[in-house]
XYZ file of N, CA and C in Angstrom:
315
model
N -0.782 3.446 -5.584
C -1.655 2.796 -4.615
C -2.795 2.056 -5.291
N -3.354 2.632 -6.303
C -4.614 1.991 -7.379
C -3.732 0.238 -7.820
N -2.627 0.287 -7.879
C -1.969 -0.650 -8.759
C -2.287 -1.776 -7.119
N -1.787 -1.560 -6.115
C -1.822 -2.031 -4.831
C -3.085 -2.574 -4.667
N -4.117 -1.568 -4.562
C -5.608 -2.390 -4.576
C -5.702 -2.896 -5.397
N -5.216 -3.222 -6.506
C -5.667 -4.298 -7.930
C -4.989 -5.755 -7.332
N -3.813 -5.667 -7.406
C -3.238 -6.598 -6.377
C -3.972 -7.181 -5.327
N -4.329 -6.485 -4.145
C -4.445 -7.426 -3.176
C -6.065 -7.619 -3.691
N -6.575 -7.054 -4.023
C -7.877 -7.772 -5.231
C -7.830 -8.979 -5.857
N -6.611 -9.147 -6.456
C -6.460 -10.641 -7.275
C -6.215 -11.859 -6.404
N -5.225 -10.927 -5.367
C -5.119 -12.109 -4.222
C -6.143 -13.067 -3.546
N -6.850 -11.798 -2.854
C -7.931 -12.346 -2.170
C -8.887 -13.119 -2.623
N -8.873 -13.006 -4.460
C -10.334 -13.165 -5.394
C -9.282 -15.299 -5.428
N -7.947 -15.286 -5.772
C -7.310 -16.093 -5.954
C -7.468 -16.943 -4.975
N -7.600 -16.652 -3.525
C -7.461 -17.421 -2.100
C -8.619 -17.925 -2.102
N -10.041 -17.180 -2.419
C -11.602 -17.611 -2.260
C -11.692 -18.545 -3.270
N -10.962 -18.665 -4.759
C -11.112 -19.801 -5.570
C -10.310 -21.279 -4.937
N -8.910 -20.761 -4.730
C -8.164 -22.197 -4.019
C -8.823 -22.934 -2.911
N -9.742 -22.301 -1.766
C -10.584 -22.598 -0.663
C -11.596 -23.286 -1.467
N -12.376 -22.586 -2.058
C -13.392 -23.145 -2.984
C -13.194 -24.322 -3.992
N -12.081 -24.586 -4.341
C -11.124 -25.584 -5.237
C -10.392 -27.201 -4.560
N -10.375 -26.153 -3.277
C -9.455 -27.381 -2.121
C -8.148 -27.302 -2.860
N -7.340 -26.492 -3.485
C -6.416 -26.934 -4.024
C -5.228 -25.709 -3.486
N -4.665 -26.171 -2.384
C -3.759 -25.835 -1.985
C -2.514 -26.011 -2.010
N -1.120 -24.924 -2.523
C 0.012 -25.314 -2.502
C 0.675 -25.378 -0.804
N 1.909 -25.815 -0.894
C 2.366 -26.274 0.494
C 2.752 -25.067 1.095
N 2.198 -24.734 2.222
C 2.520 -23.288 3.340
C 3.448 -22.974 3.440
N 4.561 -23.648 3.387
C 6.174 -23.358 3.542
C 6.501 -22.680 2.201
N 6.150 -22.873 1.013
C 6.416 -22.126 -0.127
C 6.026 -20.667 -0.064
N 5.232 -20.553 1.105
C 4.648 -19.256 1.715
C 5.604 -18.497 2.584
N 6.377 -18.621 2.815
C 7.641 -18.292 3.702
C 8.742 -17.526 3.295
N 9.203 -18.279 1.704
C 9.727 -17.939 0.605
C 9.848 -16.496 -0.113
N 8.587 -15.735 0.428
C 8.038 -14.680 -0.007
C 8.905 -13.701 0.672
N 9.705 -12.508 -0.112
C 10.566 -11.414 1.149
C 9.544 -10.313 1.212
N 9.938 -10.107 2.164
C 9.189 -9.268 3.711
C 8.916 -7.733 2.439
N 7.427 -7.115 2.389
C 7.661 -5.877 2.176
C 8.432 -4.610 2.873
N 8.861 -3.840 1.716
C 9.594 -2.663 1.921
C 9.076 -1.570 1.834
N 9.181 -0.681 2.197
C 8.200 0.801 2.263
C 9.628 1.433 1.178
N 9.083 1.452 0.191
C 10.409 1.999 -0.815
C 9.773 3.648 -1.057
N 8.640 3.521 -1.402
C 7.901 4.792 -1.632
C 7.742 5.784 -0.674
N 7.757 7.438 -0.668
C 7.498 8.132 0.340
C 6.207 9.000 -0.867
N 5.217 9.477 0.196
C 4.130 10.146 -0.773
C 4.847 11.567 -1.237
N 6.244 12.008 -0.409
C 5.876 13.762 -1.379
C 7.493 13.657 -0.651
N 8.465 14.103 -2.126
C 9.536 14.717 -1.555
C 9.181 16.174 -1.702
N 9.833 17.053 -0.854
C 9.749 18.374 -0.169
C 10.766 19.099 -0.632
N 11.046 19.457 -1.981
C 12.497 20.355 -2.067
C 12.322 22.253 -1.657
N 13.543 22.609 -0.746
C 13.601 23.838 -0.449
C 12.560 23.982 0.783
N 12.612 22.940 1.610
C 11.400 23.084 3.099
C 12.440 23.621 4.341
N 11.802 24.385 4.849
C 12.718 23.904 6.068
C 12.490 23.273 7.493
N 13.662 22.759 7.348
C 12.815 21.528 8.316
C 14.254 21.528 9.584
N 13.860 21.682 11.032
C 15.453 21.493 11.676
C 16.181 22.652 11.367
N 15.270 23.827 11.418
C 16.104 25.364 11.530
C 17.053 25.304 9.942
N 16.693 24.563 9.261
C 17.388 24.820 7.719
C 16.873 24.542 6.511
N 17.415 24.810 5.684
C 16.790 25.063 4.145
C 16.870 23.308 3.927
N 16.335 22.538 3.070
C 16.661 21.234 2.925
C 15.409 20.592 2.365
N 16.211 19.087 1.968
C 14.997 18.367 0.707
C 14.687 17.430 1.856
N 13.287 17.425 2.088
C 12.562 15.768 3.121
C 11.695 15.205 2.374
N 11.819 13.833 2.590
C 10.377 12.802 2.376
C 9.693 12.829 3.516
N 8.752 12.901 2.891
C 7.436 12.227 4.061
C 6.654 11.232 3.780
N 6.023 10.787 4.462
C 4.591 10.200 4.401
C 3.660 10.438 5.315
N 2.224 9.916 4.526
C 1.175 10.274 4.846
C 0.532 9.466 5.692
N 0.118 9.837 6.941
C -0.599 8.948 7.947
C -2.295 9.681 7.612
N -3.279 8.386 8.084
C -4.569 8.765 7.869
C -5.262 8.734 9.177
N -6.393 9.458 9.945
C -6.793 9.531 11.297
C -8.118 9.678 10.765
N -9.231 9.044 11.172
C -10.645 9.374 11.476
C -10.986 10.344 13.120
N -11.401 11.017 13.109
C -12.004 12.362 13.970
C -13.125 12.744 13.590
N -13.782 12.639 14.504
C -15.440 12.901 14.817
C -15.960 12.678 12.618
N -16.238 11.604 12.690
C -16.126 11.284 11.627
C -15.943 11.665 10.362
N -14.812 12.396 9.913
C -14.009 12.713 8.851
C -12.698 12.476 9.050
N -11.968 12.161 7.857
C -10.636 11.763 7.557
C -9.775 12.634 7.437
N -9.190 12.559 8.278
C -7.792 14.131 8.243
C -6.409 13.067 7.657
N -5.641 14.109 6.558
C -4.427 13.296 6.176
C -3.223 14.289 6.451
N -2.322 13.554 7.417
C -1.222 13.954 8.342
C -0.447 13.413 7.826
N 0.700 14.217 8.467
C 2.470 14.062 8.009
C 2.662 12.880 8.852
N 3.269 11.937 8.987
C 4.008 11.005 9.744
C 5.149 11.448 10.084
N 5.246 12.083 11.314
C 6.832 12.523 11.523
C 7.467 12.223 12.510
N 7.495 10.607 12.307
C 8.394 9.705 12.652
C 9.099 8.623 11.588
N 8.631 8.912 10.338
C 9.082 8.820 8.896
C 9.469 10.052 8.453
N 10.453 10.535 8.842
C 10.865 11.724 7.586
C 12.170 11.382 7.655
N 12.546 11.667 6.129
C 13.915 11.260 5.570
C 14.445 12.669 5.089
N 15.511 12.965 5.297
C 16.498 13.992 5.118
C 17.891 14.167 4.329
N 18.706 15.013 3.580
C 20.033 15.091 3.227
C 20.114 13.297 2.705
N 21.494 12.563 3.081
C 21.895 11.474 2.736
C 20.842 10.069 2.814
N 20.012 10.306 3.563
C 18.806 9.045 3.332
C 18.007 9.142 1.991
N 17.943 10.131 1.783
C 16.956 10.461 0.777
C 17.761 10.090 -1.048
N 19.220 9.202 -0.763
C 19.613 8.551 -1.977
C 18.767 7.772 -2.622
N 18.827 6.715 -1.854
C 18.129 5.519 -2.547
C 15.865 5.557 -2.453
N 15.316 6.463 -1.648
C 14.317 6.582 -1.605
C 13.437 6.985 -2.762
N 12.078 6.787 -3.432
C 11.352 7.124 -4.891
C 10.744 8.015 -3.823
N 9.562 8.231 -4.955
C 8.585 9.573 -4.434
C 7.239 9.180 -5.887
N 6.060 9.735 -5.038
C 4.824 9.761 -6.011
C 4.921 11.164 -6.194
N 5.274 11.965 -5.481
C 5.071 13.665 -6.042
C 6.155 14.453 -5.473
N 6.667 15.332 -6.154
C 7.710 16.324 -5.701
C 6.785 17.992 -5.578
N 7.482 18.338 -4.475
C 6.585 19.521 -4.646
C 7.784 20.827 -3.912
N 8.168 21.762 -4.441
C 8.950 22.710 -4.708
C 8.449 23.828 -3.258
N 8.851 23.199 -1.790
C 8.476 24.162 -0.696
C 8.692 25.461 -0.591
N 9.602 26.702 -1.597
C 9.784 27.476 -1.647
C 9.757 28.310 -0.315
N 10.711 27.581 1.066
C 11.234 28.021 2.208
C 10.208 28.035 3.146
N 9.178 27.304 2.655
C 7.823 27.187 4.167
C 7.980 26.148 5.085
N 7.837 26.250 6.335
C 8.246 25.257 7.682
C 7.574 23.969 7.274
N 8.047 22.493 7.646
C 7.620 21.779 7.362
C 5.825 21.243 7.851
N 5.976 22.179 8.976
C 4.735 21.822 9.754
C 3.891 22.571 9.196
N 3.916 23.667 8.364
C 2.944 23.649 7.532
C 2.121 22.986 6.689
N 2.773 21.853 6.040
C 2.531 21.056 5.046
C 1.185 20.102 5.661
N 0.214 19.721 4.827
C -0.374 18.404 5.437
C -0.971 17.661 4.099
């Protein structure tokens, strides 16, 4: 994610010089660009159980402000299971040693 904010850092720093420059390439070369992918999940889950069984899930992390502090939640309408979880990466693996998934946060 650090690598992500460096990025859209250069971008934005890049857009305020071209504005400032007048030197704009043509918008349609802007089009060109393919659509991001959510390739990353923040935490595969090996040995969770999740769905009354033993099993490996991805998740990710949703963020909520509440009475002003930041609570960080499961997204579980993103969870990946068994055969999805081929082609998916991970920033951290973490070894659930048979605890319900709704434990996790």
């Amino acid at each position: 994610r650090e690598m992500t904010r460096k990025f859209h850092f250069i971008a934005l720093l890049s857009g305020l010089f071209a504005i400032a420059e007048d030197n704009f390439e043509k918008e349609e070369v802007y089009f060109n660009i393919p659509m991001n992918k959510k390739n990353f999940y923040d935490v595969l889950l090996t040995n969770v159980r999740y769905k009354h069984k033993i099993t490996d899930v991805a998740i990710r992390y949703t963020y909520q402000f509440k009475q002003q502090k930041l609570y960080k939640l499961i997204d579980f309408s993103d969870v990946l299971e068994g055969e999805s979880l081929q082609n998916a990466l991970f920033h951290k693996t973490i070894d659930a040693k048979g605890r319900e998934l709704s434990s996790f946060s």
